[in-house]
mmCIF file with all atom_site columns, C-alpha atoms in Angstrom:
data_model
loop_
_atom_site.group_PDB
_atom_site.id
_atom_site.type_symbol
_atom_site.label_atom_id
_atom_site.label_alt_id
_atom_site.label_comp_id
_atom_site.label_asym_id
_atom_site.label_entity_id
_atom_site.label_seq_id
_atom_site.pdbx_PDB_ins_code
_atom_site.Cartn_x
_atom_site.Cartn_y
_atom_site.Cartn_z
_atom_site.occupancy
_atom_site.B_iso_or_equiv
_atom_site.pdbx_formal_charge
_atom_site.auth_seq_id
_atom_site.auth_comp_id
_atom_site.auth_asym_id
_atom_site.auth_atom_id
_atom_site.pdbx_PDB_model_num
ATOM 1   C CA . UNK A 1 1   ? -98.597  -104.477 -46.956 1.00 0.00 ? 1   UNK A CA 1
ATOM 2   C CA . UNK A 1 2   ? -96.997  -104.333 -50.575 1.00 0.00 ? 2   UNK A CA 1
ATOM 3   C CA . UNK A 1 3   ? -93.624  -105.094 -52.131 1.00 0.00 ? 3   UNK A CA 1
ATOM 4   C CA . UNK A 1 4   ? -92.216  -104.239 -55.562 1.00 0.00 ? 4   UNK A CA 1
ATOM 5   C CA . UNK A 1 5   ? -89.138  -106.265 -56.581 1.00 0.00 ? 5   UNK A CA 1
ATOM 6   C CA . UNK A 1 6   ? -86.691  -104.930 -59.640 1.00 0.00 ? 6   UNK A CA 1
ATOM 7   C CA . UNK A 1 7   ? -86.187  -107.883 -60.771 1.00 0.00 ? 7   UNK A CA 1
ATOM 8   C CA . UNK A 1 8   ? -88.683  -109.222 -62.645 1.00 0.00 ? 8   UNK A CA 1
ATOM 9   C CA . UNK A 1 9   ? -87.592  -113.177 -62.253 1.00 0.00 ? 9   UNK A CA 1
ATOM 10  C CA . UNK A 1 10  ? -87.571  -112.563 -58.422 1.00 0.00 ? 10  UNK A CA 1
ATOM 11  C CA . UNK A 1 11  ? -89.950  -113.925 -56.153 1.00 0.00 ? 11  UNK A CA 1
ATOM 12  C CA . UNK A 1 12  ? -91.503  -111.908 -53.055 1.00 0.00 ? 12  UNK A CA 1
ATOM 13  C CA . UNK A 1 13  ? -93.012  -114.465 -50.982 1.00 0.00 ? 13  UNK A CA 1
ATOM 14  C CA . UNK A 1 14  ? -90.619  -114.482 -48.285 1.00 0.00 ? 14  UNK A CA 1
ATOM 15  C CA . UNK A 1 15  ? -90.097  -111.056 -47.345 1.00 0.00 ? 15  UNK A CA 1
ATOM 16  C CA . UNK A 1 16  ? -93.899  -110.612 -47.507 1.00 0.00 ? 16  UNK A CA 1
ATOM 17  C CA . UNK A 1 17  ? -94.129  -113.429 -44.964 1.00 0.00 ? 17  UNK A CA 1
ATOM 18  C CA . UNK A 1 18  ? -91.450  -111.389 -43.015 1.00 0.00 ? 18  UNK A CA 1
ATOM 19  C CA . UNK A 1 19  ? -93.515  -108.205 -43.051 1.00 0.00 ? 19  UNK A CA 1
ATOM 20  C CA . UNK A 1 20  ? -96.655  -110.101 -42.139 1.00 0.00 ? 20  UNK A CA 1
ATOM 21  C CA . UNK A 1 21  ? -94.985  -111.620 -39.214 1.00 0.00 ? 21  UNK A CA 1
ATOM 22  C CA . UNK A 1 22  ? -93.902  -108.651 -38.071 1.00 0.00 ? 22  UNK A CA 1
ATOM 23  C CA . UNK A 1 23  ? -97.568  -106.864 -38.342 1.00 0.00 ? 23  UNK A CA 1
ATOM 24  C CA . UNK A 1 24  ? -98.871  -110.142 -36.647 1.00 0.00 ? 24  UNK A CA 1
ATOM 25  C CA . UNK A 1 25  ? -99.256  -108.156 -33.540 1.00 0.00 ? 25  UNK A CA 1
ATOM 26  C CA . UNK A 1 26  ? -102.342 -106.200 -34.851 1.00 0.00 ? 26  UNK A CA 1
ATOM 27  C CA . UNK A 1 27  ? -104.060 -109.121 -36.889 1.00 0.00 ? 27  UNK A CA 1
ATOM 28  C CA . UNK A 1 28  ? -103.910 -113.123 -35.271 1.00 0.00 ? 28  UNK A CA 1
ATOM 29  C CA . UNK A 1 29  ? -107.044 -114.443 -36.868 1.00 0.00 ? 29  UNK A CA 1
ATOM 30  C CA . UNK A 1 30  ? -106.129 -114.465 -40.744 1.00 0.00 ? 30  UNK A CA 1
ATOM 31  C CA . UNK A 1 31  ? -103.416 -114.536 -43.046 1.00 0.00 ? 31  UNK A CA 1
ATOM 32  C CA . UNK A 1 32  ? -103.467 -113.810 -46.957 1.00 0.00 ? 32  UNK A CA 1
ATOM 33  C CA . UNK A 1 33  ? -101.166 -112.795 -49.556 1.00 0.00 ? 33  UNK A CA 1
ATOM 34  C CA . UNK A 1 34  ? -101.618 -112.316 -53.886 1.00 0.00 ? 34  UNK A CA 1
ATOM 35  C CA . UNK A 1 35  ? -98.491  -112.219 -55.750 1.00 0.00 ? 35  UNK A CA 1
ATOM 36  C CA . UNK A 1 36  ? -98.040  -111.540 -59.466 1.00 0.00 ? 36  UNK A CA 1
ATOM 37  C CA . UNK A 1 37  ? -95.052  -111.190 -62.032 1.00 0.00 ? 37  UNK A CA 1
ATOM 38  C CA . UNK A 1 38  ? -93.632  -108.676 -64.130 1.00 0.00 ? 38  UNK A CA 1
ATOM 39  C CA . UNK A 1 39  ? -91.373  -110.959 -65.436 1.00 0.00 ? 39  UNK A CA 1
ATOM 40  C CA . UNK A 1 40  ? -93.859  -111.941 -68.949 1.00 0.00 ? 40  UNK A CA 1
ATOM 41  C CA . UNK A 1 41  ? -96.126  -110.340 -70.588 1.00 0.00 ? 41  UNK A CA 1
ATOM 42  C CA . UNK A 1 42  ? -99.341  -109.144 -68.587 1.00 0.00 ? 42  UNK A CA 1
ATOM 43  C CA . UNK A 1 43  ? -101.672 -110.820 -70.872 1.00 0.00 ? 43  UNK A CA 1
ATOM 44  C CA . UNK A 1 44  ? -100.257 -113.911 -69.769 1.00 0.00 ? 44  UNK A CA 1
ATOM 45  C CA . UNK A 1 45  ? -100.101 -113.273 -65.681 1.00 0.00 ? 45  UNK A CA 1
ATOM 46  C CA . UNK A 1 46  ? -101.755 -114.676 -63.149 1.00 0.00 ? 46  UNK A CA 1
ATOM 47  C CA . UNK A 1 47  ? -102.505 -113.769 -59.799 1.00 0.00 ? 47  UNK A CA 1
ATOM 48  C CA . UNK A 1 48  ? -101.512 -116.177 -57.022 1.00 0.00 ? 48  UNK A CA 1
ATOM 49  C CA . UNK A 1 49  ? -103.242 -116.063 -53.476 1.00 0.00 ? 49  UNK A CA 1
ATOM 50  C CA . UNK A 1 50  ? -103.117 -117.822 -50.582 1.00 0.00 ? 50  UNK A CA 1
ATOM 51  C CA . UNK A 1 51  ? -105.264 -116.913 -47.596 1.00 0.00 ? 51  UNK A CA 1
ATOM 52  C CA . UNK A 1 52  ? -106.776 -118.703 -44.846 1.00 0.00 ? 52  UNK A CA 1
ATOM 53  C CA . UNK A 1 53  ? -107.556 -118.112 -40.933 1.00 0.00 ? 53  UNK A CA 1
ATOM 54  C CA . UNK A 1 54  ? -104.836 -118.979 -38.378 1.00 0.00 ? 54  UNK A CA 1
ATOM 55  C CA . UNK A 1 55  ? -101.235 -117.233 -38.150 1.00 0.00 ? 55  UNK A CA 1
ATOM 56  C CA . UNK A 1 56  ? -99.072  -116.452 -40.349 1.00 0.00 ? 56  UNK A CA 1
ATOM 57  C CA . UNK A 1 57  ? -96.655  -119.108 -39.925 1.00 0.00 ? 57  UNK A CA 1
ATOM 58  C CA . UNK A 1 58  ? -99.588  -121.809 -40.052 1.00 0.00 ? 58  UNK A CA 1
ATOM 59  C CA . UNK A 1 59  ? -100.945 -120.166 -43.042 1.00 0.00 ? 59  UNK A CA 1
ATOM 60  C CA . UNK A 1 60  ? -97.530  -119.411 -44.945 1.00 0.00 ? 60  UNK A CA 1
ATOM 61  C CA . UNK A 1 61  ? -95.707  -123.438 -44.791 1.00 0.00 ? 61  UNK A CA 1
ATOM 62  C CA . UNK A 1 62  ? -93.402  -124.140 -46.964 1.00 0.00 ? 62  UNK A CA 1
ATOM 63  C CA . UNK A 1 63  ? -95.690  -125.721 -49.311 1.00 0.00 ? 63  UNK A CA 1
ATOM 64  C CA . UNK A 1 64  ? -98.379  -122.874 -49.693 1.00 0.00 ? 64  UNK A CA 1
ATOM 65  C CA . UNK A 1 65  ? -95.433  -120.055 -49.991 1.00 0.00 ? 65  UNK A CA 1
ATOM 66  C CA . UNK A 1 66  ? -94.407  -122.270 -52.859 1.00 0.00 ? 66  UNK A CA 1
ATOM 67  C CA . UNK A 1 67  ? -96.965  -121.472 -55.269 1.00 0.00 ? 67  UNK A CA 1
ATOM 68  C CA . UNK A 1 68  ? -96.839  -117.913 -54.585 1.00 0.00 ? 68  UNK A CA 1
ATOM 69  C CA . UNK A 1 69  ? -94.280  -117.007 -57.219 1.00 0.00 ? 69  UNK A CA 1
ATOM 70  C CA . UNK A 1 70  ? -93.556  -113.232 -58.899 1.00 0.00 ? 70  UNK A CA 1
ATOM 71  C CA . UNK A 1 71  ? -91.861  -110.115 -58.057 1.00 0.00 ? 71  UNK A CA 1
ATOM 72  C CA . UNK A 1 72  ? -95.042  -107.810 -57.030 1.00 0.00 ? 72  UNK A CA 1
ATOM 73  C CA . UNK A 1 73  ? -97.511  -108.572 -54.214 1.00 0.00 ? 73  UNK A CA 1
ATOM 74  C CA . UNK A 1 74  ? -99.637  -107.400 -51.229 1.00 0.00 ? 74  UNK A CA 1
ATOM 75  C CA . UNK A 1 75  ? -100.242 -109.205 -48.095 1.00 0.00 ? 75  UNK A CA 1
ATOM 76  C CA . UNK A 1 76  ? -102.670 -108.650 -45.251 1.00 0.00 ? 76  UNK A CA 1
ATOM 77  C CA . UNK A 1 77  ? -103.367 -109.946 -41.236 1.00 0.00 ? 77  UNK A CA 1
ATOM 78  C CA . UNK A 1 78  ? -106.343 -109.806 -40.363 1.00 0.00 ? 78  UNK A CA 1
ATOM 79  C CA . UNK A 1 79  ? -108.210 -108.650 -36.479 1.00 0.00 ? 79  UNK A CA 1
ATOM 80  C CA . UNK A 1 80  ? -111.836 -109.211 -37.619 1.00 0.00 ? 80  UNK A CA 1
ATOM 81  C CA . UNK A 1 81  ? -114.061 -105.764 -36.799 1.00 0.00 ? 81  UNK A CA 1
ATOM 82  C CA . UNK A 1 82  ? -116.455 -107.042 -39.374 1.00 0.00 ? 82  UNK A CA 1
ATOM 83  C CA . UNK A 1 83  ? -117.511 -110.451 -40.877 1.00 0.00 ? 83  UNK A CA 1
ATOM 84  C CA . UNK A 1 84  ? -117.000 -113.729 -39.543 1.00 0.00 ? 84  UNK A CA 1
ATOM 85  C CA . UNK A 1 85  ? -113.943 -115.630 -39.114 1.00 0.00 ? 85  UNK A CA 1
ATOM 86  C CA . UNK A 1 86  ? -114.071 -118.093 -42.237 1.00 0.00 ? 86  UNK A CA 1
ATOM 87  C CA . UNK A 1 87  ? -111.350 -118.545 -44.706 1.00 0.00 ? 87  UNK A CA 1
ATOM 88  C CA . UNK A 1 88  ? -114.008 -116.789 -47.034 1.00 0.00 ? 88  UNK A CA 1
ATOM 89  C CA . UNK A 1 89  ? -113.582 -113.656 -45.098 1.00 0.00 ? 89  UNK A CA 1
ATOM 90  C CA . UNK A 1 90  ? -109.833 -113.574 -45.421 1.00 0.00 ? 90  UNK A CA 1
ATOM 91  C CA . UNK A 1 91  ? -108.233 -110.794 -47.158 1.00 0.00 ? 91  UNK A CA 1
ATOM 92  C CA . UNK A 1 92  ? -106.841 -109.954 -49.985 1.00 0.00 ? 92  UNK A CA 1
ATOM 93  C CA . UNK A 1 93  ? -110.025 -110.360 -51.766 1.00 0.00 ? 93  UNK A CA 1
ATOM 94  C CA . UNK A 1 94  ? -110.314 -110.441 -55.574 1.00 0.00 ? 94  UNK A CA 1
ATOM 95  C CA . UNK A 1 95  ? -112.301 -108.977 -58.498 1.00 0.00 ? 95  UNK A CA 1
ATOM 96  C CA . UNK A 1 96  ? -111.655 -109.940 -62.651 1.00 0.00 ? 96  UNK A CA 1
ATOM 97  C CA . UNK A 1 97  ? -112.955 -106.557 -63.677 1.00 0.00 ? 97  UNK A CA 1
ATOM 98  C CA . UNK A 1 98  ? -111.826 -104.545 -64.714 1.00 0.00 ? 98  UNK A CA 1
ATOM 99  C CA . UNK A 1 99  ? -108.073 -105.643 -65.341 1.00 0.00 ? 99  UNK A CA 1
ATOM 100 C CA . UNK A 1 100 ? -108.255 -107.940 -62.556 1.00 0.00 ? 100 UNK A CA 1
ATOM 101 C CA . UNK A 1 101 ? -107.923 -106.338 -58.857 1.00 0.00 ? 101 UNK A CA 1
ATOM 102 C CA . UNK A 1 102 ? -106.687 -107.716 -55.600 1.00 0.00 ? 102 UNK A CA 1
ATOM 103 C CA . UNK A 1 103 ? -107.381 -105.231 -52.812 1.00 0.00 ? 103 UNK A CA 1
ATOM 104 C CA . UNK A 1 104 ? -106.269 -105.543 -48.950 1.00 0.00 ? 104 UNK A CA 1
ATOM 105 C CA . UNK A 1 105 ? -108.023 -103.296 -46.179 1.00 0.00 ? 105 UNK A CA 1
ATOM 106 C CA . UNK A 1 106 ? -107.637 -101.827 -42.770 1.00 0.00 ? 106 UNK A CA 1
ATOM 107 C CA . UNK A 1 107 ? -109.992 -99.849  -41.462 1.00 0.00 ? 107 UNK A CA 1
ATOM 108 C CA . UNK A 1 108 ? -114.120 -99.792  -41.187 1.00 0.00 ? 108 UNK A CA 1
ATOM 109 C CA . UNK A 1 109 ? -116.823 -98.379  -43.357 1.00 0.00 ? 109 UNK A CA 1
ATOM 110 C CA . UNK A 1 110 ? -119.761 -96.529  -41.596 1.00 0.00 ? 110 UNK A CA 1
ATOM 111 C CA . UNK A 1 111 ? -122.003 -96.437  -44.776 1.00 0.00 ? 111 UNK A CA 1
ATOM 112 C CA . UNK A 1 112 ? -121.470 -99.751  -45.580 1.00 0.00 ? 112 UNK A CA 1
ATOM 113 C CA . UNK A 1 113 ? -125.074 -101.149 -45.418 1.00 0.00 ? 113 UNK A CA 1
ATOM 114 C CA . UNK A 1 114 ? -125.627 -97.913  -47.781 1.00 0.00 ? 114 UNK A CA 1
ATOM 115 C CA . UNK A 1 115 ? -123.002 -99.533  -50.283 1.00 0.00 ? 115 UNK A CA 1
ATOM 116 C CA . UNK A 1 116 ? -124.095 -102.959 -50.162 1.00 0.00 ? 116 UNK A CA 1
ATOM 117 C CA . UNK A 1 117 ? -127.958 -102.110 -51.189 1.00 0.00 ? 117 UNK A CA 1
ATOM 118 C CA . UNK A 1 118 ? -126.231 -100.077 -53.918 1.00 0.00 ? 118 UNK A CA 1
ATOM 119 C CA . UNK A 1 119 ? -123.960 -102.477 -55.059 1.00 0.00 ? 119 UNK A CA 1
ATOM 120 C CA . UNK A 1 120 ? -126.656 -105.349 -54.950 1.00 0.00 ? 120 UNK A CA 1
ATOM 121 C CA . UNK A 1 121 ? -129.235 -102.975 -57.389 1.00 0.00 ? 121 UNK A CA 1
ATOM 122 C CA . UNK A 1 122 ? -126.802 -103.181 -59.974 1.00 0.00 ? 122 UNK A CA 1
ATOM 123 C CA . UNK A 1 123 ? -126.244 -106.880 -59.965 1.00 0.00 ? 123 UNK A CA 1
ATOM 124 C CA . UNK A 1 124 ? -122.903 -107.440 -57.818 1.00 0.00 ? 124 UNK A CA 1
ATOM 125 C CA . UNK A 1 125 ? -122.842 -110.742 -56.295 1.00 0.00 ? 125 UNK A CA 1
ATOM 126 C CA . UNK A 1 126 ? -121.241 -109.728 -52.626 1.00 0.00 ? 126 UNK A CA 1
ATOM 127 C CA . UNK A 1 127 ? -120.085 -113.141 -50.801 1.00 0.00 ? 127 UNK A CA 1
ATOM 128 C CA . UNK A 1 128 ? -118.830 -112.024 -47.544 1.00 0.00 ? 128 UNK A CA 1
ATOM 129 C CA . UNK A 1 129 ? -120.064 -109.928 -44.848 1.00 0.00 ? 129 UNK A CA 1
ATOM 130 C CA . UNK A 1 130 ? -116.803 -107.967 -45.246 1.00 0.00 ? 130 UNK A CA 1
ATOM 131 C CA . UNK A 1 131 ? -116.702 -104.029 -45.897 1.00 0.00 ? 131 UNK A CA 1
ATOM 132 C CA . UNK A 1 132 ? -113.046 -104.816 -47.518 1.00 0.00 ? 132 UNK A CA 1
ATOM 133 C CA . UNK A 1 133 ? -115.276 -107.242 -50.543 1.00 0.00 ? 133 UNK A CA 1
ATOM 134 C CA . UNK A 1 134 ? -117.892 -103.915 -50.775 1.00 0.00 ? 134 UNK A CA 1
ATOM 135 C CA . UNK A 1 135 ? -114.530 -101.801 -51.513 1.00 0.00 ? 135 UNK A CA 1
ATOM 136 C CA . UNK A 1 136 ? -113.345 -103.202 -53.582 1.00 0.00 ? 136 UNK A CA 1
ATOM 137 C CA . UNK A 1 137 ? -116.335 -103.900 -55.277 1.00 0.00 ? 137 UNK A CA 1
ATOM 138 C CA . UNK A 1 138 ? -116.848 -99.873  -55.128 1.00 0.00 ? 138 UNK A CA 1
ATOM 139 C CA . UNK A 1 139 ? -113.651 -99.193  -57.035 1.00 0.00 ? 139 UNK A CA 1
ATOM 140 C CA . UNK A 1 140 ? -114.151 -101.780 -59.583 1.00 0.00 ? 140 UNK A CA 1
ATOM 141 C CA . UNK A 1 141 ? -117.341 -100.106 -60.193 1.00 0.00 ? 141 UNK A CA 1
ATOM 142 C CA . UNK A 1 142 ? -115.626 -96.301  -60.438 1.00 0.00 ? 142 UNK A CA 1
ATOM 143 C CA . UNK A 1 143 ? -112.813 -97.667  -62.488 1.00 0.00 ? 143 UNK A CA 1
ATOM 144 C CA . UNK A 1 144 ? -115.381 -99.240  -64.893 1.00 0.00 ? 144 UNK A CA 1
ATOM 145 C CA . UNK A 1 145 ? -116.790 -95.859  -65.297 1.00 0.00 ? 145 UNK A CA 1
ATOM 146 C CA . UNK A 1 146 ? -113.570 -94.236  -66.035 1.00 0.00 ? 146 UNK A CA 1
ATOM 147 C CA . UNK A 1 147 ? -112.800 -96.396  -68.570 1.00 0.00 ? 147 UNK A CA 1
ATOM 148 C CA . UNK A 1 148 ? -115.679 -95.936  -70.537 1.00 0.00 ? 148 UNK A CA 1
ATOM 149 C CA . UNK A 1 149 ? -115.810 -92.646  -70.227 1.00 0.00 ? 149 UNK A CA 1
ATOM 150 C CA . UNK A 1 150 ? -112.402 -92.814  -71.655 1.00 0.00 ? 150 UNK A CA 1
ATOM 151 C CA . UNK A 1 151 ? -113.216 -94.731  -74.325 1.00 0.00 ? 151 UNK A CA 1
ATOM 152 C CA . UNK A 1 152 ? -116.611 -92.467  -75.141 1.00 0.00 ? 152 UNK A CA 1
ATOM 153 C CA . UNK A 1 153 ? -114.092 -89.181  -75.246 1.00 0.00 ? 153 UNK A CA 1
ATOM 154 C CA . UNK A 1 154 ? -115.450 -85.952  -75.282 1.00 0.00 ? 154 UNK A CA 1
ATOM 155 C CA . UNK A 1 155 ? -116.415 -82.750  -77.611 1.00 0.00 ? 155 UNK A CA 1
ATOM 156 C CA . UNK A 1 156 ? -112.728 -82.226  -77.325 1.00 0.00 ? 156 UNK A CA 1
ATOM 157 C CA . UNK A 1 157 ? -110.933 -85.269  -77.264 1.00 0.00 ? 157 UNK A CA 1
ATOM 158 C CA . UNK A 1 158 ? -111.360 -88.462  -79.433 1.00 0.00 ? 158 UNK A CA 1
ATOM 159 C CA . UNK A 1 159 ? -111.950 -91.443  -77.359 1.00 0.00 ? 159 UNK A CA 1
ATOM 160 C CA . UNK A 1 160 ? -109.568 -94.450  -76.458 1.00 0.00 ? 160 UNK A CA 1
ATOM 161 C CA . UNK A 1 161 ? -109.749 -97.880  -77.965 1.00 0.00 ? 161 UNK A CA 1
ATOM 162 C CA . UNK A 1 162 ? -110.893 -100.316 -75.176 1.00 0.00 ? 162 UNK A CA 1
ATOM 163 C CA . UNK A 1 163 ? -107.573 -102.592 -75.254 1.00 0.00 ? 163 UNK A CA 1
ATOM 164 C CA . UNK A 1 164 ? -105.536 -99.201  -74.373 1.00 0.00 ? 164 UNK A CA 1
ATOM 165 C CA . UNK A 1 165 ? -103.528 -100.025 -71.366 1.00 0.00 ? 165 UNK A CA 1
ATOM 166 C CA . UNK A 1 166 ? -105.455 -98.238  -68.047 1.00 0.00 ? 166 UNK A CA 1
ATOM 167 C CA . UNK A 1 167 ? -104.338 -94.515  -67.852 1.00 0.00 ? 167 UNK A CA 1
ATOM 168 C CA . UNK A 1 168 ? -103.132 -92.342  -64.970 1.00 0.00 ? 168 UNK A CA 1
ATOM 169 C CA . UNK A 1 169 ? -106.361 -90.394  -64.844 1.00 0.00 ? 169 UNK A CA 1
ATOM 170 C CA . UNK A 1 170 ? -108.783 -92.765  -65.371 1.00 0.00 ? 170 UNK A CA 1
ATOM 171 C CA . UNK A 1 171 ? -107.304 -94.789  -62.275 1.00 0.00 ? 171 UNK A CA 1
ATOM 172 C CA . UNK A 1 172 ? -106.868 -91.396  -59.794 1.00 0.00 ? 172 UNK A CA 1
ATOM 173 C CA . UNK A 1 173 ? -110.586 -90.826  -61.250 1.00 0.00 ? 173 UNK A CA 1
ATOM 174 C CA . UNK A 1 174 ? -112.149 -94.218  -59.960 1.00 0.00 ? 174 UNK A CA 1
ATOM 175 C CA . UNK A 1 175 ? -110.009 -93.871  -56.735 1.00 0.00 ? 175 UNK A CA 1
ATOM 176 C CA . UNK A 1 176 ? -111.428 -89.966  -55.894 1.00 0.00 ? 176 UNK A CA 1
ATOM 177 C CA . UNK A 1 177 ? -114.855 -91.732  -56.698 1.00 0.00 ? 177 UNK A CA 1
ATOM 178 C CA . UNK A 1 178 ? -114.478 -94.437  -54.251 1.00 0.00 ? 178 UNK A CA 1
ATOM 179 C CA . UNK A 1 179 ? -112.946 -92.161  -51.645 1.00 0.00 ? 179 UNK A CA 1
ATOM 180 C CA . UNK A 1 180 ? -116.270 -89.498  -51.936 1.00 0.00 ? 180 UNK A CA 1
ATOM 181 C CA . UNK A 1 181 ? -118.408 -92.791  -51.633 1.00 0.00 ? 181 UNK A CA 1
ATOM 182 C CA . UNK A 1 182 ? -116.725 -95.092  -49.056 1.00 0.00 ? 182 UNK A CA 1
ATOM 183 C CA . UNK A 1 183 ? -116.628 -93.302  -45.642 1.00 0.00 ? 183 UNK A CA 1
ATOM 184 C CA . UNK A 1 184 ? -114.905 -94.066  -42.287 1.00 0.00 ? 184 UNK A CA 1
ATOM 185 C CA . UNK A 1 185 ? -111.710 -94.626  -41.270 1.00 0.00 ? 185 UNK A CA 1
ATOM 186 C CA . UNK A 1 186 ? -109.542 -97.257  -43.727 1.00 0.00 ? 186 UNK A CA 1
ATOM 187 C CA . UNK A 1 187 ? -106.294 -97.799  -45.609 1.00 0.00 ? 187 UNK A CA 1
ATOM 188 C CA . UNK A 1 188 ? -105.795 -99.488  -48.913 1.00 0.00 ? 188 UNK A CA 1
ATOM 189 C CA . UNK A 1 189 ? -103.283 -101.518 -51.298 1.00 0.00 ? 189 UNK A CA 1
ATOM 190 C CA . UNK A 1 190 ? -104.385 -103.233 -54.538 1.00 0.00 ? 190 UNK A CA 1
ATOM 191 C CA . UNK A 1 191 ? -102.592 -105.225 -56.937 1.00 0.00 ? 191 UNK A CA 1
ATOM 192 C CA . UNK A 1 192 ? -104.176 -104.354 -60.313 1.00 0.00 ? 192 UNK A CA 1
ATOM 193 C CA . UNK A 1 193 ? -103.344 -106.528 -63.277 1.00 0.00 ? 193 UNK A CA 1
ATOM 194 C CA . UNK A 1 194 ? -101.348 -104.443 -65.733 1.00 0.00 ? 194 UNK A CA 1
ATOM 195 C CA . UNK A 1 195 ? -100.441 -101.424 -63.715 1.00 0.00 ? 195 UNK A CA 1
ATOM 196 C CA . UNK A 1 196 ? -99.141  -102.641 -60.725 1.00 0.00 ? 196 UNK A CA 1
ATOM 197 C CA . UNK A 1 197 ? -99.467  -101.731 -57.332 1.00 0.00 ? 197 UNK A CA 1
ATOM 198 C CA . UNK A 1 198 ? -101.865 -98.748  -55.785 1.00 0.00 ? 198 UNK A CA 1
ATOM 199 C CA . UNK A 1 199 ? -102.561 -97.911  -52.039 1.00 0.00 ? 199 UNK A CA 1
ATOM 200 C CA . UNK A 1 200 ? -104.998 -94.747  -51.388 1.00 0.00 ? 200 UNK A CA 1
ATOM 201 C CA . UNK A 1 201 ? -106.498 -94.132  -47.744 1.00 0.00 ? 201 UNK A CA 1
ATOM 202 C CA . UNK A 1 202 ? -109.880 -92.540  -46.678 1.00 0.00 ? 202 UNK A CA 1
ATOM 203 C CA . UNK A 1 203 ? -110.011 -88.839  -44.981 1.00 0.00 ? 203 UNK A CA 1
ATOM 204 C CA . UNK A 1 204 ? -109.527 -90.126  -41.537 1.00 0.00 ? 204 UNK A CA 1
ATOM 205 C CA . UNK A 1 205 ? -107.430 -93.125  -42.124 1.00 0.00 ? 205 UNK A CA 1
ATOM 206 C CA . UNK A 1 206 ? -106.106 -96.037  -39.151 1.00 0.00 ? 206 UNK A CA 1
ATOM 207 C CA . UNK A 1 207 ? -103.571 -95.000  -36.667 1.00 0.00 ? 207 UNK A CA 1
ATOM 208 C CA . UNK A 1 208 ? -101.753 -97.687  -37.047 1.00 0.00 ? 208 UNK A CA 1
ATOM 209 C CA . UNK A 1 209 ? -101.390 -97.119  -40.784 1.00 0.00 ? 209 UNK A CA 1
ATOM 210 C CA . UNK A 1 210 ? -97.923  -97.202  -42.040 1.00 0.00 ? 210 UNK A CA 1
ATOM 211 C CA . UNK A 1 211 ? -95.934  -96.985  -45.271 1.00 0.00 ? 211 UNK A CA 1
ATOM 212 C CA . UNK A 1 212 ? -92.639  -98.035  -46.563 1.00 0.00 ? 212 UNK A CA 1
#
């Protein structure tokens, strides 16, 4: 699930908590949601989670939904296919680079044992048993190759300085990568620091996918 508000001073907490409750019915044993703002500048946001097992109105009191303040956000229940049940496992999981990405997942990988030994050979620390954590961990890989092969350039272009904010193509780049790598059945949103929200789904994607 993911919500863009206009406003930029408005908080999305609560309706995300609304759509969660109403998605409850495929996901009872965890509860997570990342919010951000548009509000100041991005080099000053910060991304605010809460996540933990249990149901969404246990997870979500008024005290946790507190500190979930900005405009922009995903959210995610969880019905455990793979991975345990801690609050470790609970989605939406989070990478600093690049940008800084959130990413929520429904779905299942079939190479995913493939991705992890590939992942693991180039130093990425995986903490979970969860194929959502090797995802995302996929894509932050891709979309560190399309930046620097942005910022290389090519016979024909000049390349970009580093601090240029993250481009159209280099992002549908990483995200065709990650699709021709990651196989199975899955759906995807991601809250990426600086661009704002992106959901892409695999070639044969959940039937109980839905957008709004």
């Amino acid at each position: 699930l993911a919500l863009v508000l206009g406003d930029g001073r408005a908080d999305c907490c609560a309706e995300l908590v609304d759509g969660l409750t109403t998605l409850q019915h495929r996901g009872q044993d965890a509860a997570g949601i990342v919010t951000a703002s548009t509000a100041s500048a991005w080099s000053a946001v910060r991304f605010r989670s809460v996540r933990n097992a249990g149901l969404v109105r246990d997870v979500f009191t008024r005290e946790t939904s507190a500190s979930l303040t900005g405009n922009i956000g995903i959210g995610h229940v969880r019905y455990p296919t793979t991975g345990t049940g801690t609050p470790q496992e609970c989605q939406p999981f989070y990478v600093n680079y690049p940008c800084g990405l959130s990413l929520a997942h429904n779905g299942n990988l079939t190479n995913t044992e493939a991705l992890r030994a590939e992942l693991v050979s180039t130093h990425r620390h995986l903490n979970t048993t969860s194929d959502s954590e090797i995802l995302l961990n996929v894509f932050a890989e891709q979309l560190g190759e399309a930046l620097l092969a942005r910022r290389v350039g090519s016979p024909s272009s000049a390349g970009a300085p580093l601090a240029d904010p993250l481009d159209r193509r280099s992002l549908f780049s990483a995200v065709a990568a990650t699709m021709r790598r990651c196989r199975g059945g899955y759906a995807v949103v991601m809250l990426i620091h600086n661009v704002g929200v992106l959901a892409f789904r695999g070639q044969d994607p959940p039937r109980d996918t839905t957008a709004a």
